[in-house]
PDB file of C-alpha atoms in Angstrom:
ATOM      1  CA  UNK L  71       0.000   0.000   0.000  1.00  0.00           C
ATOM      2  CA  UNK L  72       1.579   3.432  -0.983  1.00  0.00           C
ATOM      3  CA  UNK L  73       0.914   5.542   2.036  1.00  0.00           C
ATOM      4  CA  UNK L  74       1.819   9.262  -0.135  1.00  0.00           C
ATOM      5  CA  UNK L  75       0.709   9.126  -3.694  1.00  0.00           C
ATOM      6  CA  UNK L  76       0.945  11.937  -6.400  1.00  0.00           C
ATOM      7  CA  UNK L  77      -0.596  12.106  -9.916  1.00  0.00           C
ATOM      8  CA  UNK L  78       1.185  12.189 -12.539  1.00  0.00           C
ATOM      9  CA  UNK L  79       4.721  11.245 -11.686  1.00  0.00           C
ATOM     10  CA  UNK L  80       5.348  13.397 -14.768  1.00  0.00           C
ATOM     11  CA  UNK L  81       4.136  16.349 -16.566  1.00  0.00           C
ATOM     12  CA  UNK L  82       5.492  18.175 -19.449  1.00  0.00           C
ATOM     13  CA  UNK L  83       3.539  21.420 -20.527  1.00  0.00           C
ATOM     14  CA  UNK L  84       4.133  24.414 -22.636  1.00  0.00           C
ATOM     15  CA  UNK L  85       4.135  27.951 -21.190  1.00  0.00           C
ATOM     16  CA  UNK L  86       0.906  29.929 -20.040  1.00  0.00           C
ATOM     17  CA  UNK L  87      -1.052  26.486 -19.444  1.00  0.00           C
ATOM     18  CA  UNK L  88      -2.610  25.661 -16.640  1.00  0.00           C
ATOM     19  CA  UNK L  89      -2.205  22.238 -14.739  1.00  0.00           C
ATOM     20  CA  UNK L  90      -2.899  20.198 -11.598  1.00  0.00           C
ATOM     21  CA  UNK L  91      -0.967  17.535  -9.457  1.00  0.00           C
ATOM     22  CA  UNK L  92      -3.035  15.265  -6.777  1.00  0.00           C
ATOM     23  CA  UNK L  93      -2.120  13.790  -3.773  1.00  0.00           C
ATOM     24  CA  UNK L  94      -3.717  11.547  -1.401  1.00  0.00           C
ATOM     25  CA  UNK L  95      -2.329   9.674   1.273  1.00  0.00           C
ATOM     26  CA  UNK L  96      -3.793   6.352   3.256  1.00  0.00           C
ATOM     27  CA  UNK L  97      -2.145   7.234   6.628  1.00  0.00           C
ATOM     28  CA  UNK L  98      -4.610   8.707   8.610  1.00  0.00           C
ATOM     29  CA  UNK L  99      -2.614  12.007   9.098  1.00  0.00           C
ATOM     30  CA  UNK L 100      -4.065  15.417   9.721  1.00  0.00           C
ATOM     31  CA  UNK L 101      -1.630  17.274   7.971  1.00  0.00           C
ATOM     32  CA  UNK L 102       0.081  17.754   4.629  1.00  0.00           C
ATOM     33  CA  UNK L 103       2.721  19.397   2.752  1.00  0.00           C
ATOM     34  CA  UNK L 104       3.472  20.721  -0.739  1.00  0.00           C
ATOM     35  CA  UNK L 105       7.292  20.726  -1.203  1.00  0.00           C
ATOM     36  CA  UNK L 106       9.262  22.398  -4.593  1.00  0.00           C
ATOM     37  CA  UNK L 107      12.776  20.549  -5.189  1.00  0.00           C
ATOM     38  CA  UNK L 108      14.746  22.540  -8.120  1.00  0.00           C
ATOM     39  CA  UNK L 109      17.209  21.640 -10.106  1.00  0.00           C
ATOM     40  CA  UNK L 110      20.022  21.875  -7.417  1.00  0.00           C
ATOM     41  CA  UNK L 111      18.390  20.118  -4.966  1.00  0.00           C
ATOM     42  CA  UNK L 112      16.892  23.024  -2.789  1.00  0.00           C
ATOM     43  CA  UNK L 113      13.777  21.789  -1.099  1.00  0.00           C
ATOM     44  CA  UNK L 114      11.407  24.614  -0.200  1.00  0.00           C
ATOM     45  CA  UNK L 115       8.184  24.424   1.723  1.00  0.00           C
ATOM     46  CA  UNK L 116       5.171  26.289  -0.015  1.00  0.00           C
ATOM     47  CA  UNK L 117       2.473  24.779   1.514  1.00  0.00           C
ATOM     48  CA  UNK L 118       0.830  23.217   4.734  1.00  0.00           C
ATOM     49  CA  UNK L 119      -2.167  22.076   5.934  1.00  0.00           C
ATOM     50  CA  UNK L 120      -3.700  20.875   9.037  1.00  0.00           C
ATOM     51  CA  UNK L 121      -7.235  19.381   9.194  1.00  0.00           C
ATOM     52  CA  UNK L 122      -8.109  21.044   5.526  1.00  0.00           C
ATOM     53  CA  UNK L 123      -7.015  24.384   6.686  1.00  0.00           C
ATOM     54  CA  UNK L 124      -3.822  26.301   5.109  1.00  0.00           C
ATOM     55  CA  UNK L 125      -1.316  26.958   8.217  1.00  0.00           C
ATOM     56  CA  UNK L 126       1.863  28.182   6.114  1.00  0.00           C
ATOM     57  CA  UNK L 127       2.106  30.025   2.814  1.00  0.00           C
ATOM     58  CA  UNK L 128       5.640  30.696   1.822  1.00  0.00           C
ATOM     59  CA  UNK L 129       6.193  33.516  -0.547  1.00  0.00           C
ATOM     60  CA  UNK L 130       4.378  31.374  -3.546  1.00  0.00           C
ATOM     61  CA  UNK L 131       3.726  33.161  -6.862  1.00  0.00           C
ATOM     62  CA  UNK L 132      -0.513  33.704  -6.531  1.00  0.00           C
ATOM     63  CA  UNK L 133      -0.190  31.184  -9.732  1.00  0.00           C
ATOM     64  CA  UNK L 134       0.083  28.369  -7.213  1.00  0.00           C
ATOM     65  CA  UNK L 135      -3.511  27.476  -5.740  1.00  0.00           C
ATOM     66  CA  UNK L 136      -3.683  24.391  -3.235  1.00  0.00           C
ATOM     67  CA  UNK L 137      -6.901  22.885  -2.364  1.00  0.00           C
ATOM     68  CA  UNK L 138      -7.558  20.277   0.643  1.00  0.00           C
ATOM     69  CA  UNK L 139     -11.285  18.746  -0.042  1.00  0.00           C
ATOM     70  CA  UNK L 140     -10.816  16.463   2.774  1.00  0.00           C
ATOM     71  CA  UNK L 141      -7.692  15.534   5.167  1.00  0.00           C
ATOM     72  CA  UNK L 142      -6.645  12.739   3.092  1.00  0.00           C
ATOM     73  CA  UNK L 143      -6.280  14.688   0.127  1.00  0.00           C
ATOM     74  CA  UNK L 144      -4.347  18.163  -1.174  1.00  0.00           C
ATOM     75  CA  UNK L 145      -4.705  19.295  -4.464  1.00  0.00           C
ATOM     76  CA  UNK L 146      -2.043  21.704  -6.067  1.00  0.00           C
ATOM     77  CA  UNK L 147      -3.132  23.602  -9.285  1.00  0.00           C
ATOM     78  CA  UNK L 148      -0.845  26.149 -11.322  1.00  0.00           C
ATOM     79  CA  UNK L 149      -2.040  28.569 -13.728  1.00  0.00           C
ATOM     80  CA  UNK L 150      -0.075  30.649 -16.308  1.00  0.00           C
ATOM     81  CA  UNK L 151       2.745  27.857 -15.411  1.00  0.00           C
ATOM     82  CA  UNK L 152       6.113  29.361 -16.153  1.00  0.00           C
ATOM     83  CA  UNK L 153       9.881  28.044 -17.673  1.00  0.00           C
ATOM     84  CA  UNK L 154      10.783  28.645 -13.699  1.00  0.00           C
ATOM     85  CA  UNK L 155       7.996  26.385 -12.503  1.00  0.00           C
ATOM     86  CA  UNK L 156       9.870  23.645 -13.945  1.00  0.00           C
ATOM     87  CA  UNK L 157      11.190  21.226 -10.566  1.00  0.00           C
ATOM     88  CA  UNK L 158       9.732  18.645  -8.713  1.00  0.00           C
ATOM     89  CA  UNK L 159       6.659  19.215  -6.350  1.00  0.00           C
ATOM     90  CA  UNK L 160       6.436  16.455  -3.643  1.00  0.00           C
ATOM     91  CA  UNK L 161       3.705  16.134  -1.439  1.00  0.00           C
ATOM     92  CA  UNK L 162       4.076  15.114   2.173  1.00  0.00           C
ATOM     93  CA  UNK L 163       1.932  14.423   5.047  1.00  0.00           C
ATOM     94  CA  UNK L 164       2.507  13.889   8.848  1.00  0.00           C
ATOM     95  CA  UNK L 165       0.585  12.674  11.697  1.00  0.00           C
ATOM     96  CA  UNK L 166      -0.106  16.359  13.180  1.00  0.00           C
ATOM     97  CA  UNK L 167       0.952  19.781  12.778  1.00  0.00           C
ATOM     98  CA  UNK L 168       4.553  20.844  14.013  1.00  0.00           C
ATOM     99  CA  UNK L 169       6.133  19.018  17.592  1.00  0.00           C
ATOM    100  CA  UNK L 170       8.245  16.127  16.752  1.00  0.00           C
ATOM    101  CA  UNK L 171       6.106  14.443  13.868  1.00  0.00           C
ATOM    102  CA  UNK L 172       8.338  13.011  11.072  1.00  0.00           C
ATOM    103  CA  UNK L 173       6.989  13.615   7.472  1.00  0.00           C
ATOM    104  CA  UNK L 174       6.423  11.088   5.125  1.00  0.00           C
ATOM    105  CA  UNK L 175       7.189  11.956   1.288  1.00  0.00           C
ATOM    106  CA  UNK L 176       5.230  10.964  -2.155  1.00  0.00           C
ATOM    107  CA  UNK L 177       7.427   9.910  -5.109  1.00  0.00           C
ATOM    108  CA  UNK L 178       7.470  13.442  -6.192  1.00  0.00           C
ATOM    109  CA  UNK L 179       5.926  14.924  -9.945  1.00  0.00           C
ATOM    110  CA  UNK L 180       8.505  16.130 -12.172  1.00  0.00           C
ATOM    111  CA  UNK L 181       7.116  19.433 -13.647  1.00  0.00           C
ATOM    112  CA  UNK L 182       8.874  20.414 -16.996  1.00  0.00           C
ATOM    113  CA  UNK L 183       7.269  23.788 -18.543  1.00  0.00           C
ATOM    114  CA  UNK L 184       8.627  24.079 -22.240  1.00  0.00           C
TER     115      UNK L 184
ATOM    116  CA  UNK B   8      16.908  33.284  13.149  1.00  0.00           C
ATOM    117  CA  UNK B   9      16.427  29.528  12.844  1.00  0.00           C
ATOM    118  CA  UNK B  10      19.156  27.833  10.269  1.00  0.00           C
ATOM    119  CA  UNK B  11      20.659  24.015   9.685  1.00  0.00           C
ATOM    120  CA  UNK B  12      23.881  23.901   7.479  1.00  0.00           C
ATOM    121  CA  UNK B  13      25.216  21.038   5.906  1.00  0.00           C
ATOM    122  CA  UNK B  14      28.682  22.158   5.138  1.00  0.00           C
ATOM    123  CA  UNK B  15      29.423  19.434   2.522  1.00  0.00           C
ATOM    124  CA  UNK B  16      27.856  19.348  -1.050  1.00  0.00           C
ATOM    125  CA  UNK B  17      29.308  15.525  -1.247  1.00  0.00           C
ATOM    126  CA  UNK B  18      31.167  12.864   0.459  1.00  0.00           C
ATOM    127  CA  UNK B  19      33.204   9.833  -0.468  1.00  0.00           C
ATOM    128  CA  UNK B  20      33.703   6.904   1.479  1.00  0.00           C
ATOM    129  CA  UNK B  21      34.934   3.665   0.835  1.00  0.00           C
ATOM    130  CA  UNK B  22      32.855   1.134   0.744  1.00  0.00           C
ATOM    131  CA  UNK B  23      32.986  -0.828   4.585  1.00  0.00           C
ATOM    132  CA  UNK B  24      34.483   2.802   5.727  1.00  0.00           C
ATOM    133  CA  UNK B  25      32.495   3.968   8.675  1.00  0.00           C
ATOM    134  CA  UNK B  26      30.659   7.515   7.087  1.00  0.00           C
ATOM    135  CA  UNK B  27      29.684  10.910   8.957  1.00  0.00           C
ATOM    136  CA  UNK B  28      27.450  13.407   7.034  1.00  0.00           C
ATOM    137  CA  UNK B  29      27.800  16.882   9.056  1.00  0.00           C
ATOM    138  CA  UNK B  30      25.045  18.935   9.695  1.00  0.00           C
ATOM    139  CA  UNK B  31      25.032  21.791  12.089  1.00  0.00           C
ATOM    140  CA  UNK B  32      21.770  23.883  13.519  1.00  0.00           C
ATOM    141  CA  UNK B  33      21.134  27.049  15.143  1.00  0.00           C
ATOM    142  CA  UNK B  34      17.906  28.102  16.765  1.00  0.00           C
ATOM    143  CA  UNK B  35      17.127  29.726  19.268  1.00  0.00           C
ATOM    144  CA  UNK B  36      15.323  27.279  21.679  1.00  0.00           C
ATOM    145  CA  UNK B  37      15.620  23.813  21.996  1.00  0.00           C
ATOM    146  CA  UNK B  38      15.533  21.702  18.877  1.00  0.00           C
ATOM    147  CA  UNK B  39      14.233  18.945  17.211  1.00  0.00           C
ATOM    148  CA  UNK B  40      16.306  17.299  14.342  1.00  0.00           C
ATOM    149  CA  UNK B  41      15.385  14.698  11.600  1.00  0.00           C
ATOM    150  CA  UNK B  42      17.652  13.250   9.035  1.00  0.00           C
ATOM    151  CA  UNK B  43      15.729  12.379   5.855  1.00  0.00           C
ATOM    152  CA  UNK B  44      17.191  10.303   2.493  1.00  0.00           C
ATOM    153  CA  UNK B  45      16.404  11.136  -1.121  1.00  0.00           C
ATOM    154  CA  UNK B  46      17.372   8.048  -3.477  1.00  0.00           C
ATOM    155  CA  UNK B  47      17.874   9.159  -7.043  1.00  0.00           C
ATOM    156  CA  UNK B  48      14.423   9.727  -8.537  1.00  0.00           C
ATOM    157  CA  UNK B  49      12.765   9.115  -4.974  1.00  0.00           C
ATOM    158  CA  UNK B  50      10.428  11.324  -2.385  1.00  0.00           C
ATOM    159  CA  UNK B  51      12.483  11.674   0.954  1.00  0.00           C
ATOM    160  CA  UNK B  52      12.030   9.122   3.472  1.00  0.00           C
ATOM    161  CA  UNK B  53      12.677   9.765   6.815  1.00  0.00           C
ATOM    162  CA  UNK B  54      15.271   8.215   8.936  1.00  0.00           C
ATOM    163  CA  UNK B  55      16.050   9.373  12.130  1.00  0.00           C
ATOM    164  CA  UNK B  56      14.810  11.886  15.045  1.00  0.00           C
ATOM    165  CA  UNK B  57      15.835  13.487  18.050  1.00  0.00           C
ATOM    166  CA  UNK B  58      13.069  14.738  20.393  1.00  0.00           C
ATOM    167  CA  UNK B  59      15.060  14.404  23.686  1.00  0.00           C
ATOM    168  CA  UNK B  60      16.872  11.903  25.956  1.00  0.00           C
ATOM    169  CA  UNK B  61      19.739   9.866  24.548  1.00  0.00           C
ATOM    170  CA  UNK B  62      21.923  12.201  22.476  1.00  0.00           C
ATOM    171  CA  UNK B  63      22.573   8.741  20.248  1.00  0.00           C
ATOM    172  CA  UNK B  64      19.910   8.123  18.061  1.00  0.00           C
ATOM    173  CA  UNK B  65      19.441   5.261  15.903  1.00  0.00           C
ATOM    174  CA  UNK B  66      17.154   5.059  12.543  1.00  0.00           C
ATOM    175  CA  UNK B  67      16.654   2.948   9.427  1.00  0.00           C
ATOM    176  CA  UNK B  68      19.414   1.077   7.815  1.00  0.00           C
ATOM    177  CA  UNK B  69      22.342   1.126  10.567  1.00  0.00           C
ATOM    178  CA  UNK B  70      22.403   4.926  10.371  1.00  0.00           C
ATOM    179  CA  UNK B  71      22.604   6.700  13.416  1.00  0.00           C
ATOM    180  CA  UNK B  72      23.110  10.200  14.596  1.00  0.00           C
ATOM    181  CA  UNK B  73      24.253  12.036  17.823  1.00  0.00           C
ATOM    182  CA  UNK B  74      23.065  15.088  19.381  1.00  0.00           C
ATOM    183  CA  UNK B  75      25.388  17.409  20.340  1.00  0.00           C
ATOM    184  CA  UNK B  76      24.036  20.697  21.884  1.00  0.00           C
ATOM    185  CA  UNK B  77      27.306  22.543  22.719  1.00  0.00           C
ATOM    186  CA  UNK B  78      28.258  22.547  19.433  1.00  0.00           C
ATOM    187  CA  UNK B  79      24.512  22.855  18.172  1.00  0.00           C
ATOM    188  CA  UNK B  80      25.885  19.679  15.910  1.00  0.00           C
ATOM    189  CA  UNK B  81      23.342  16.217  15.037  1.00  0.00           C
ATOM    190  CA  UNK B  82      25.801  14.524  12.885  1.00  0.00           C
ATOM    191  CA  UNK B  83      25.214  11.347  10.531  1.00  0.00           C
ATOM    192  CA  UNK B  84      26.792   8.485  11.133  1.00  0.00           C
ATOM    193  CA  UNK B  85      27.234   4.535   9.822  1.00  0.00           C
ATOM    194  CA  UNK B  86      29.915   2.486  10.712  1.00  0.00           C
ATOM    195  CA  UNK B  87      30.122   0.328   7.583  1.00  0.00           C
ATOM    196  CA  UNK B  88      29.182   2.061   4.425  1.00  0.00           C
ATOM    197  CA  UNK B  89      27.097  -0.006   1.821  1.00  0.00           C
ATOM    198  CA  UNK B  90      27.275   1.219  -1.905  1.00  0.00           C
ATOM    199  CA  UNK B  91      23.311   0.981  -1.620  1.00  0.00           C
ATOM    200  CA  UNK B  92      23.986   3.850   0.997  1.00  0.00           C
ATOM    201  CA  UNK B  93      24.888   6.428  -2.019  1.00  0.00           C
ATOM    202  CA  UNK B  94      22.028   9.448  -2.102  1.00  0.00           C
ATOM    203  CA  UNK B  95      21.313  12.745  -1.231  1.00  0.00           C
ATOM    204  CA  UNK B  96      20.758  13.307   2.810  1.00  0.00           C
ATOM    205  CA  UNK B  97      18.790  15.753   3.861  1.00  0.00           C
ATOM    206  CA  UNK B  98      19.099  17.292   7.921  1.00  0.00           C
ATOM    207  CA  UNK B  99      16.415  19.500   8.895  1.00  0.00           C
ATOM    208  CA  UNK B 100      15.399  21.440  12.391  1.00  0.00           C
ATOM    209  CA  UNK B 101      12.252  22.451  14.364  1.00  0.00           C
ATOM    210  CA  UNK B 102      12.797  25.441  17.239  1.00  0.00           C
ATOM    211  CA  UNK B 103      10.490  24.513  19.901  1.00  0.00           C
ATOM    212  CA  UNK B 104      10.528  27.681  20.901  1.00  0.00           C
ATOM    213  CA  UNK B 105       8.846  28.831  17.322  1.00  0.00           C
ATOM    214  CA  UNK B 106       5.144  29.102  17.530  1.00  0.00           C
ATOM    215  CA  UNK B 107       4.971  28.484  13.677  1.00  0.00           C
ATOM    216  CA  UNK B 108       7.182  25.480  13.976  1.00  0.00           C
ATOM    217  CA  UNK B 109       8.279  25.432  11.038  1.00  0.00           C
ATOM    218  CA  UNK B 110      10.306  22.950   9.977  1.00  0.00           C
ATOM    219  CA  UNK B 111      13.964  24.430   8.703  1.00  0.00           C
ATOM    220  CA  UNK B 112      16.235  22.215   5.966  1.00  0.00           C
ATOM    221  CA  UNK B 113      19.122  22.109   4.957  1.00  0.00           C
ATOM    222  CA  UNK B 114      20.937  22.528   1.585  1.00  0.00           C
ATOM    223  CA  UNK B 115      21.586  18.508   1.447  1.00  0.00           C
ATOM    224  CA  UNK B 116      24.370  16.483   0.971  1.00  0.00           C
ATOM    225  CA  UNK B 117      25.828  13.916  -1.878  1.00  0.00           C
ATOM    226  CA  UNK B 118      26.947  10.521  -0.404  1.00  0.00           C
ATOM    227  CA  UNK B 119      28.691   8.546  -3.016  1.00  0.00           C
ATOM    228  CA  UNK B 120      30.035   4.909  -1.686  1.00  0.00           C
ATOM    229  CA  UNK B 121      32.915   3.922  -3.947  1.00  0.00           C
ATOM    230  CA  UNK B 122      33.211  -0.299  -4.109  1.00  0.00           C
TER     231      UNK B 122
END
């Protein structure tokens, strides 16, 4: 059983479209994560959530629009996507917000705006 | 401010070589400290923690990691490195005393284990 999925594992788009990446996870956590990795290996936080509600939102471009229907699930859609979009977003969840929960990591969804 | 540094890009070790992958923290209250692993083409899965106690921690796959607060250090450490060890580690920090607790990581490091 995967316990942090994302779809697609890959998405290649031209400039100026808009796209979406899913992510659900099975483990019964209350929070989640939406992570950018670039090219160099940077990871940057951009978004959390705890129990469907948005608790940090780094300086992200207004482009970037995440969406928690339930707690299970956290939705991360990009319009007008960009050449500098281009990384991979991984999603993350952990048991509860902040303390000494570990996060556990999807496979990632490699982004590449053309 | 809160910060973790991981003052290597990469390491080489020897395979069977004991390994240490550095990382270094600075907050301003007490901290919490993870050590994470990216595999090539891989999410990050999460290794080790220290919450409080021991200051030697052990995680997945032999690794293990002490605490040291005078010199605000949470190393990485194996005694016997395994080729299968090569990735990219990843140390990261939590201030307790940060109301946001936000989670703080670092740059990463390469670990390359030469047969």
């Amino acid at each position: 059983d995967t316990a942090v999925s994302q779809t697609p594992k890959y998405l290649v788009t031209q400039m100026g479209n808009d796209k979406s990446i899913k992510c659900e996870q099975n483990l019964g956590h209350d929070t989640m994560y939406w992570y950018k990795q670039d090219s160099k290996k940077f990871l940057k936080i951009m978004f959390s959530y705890n129990n469907k509600e948005l608790i940090i939102n780094e300086t992200v471009p207004n482009r970037f629009s995440p969406k928690s229907p339930d707690k299970a699930h956290l939705n991360l859609h990009i319009n007008s996507l960009e050449l500098g979009d281009s990384a991979v977003y991984f999603c993350a969840s952990s048991q509860s917000w902040g303390g000494t929960y570990e996060q556990y990591f999807g496979p990632g969804t490699r982004l590449t705006v053309t | 401010a809160q910060s973790v540094a991981q003052p290597e890009d990469q390491v080489n070790v020897a395979e069977g070589n004991p390994l240490t992958v550095k990382c270094t923290y600075s907050v301003s209250g007490n901290p919490y400290l993870f050590w994470y692993v990216q595999y090539p083409n891989r999410g990050l899965q999460f290794l080790l923690k220290y919450i409080t106690g021991d200051n030697l921690v052990k995680g997945s796959y032999g690794f293990e990691a002490e605490f040291n607060k005078s010199q605000t250090s949470f190393h990485l450490k194996k005694p016997s490195a395994l080729v299968s060890d090569s990735a990219l580690y990843f140390c990261a920090v939590r201030d307790i005393a940060d109301s946001n607790y936000q989670l703080i990581w670092g740059a990463g490091t390469k670990l390359i284990i030469k047969p």
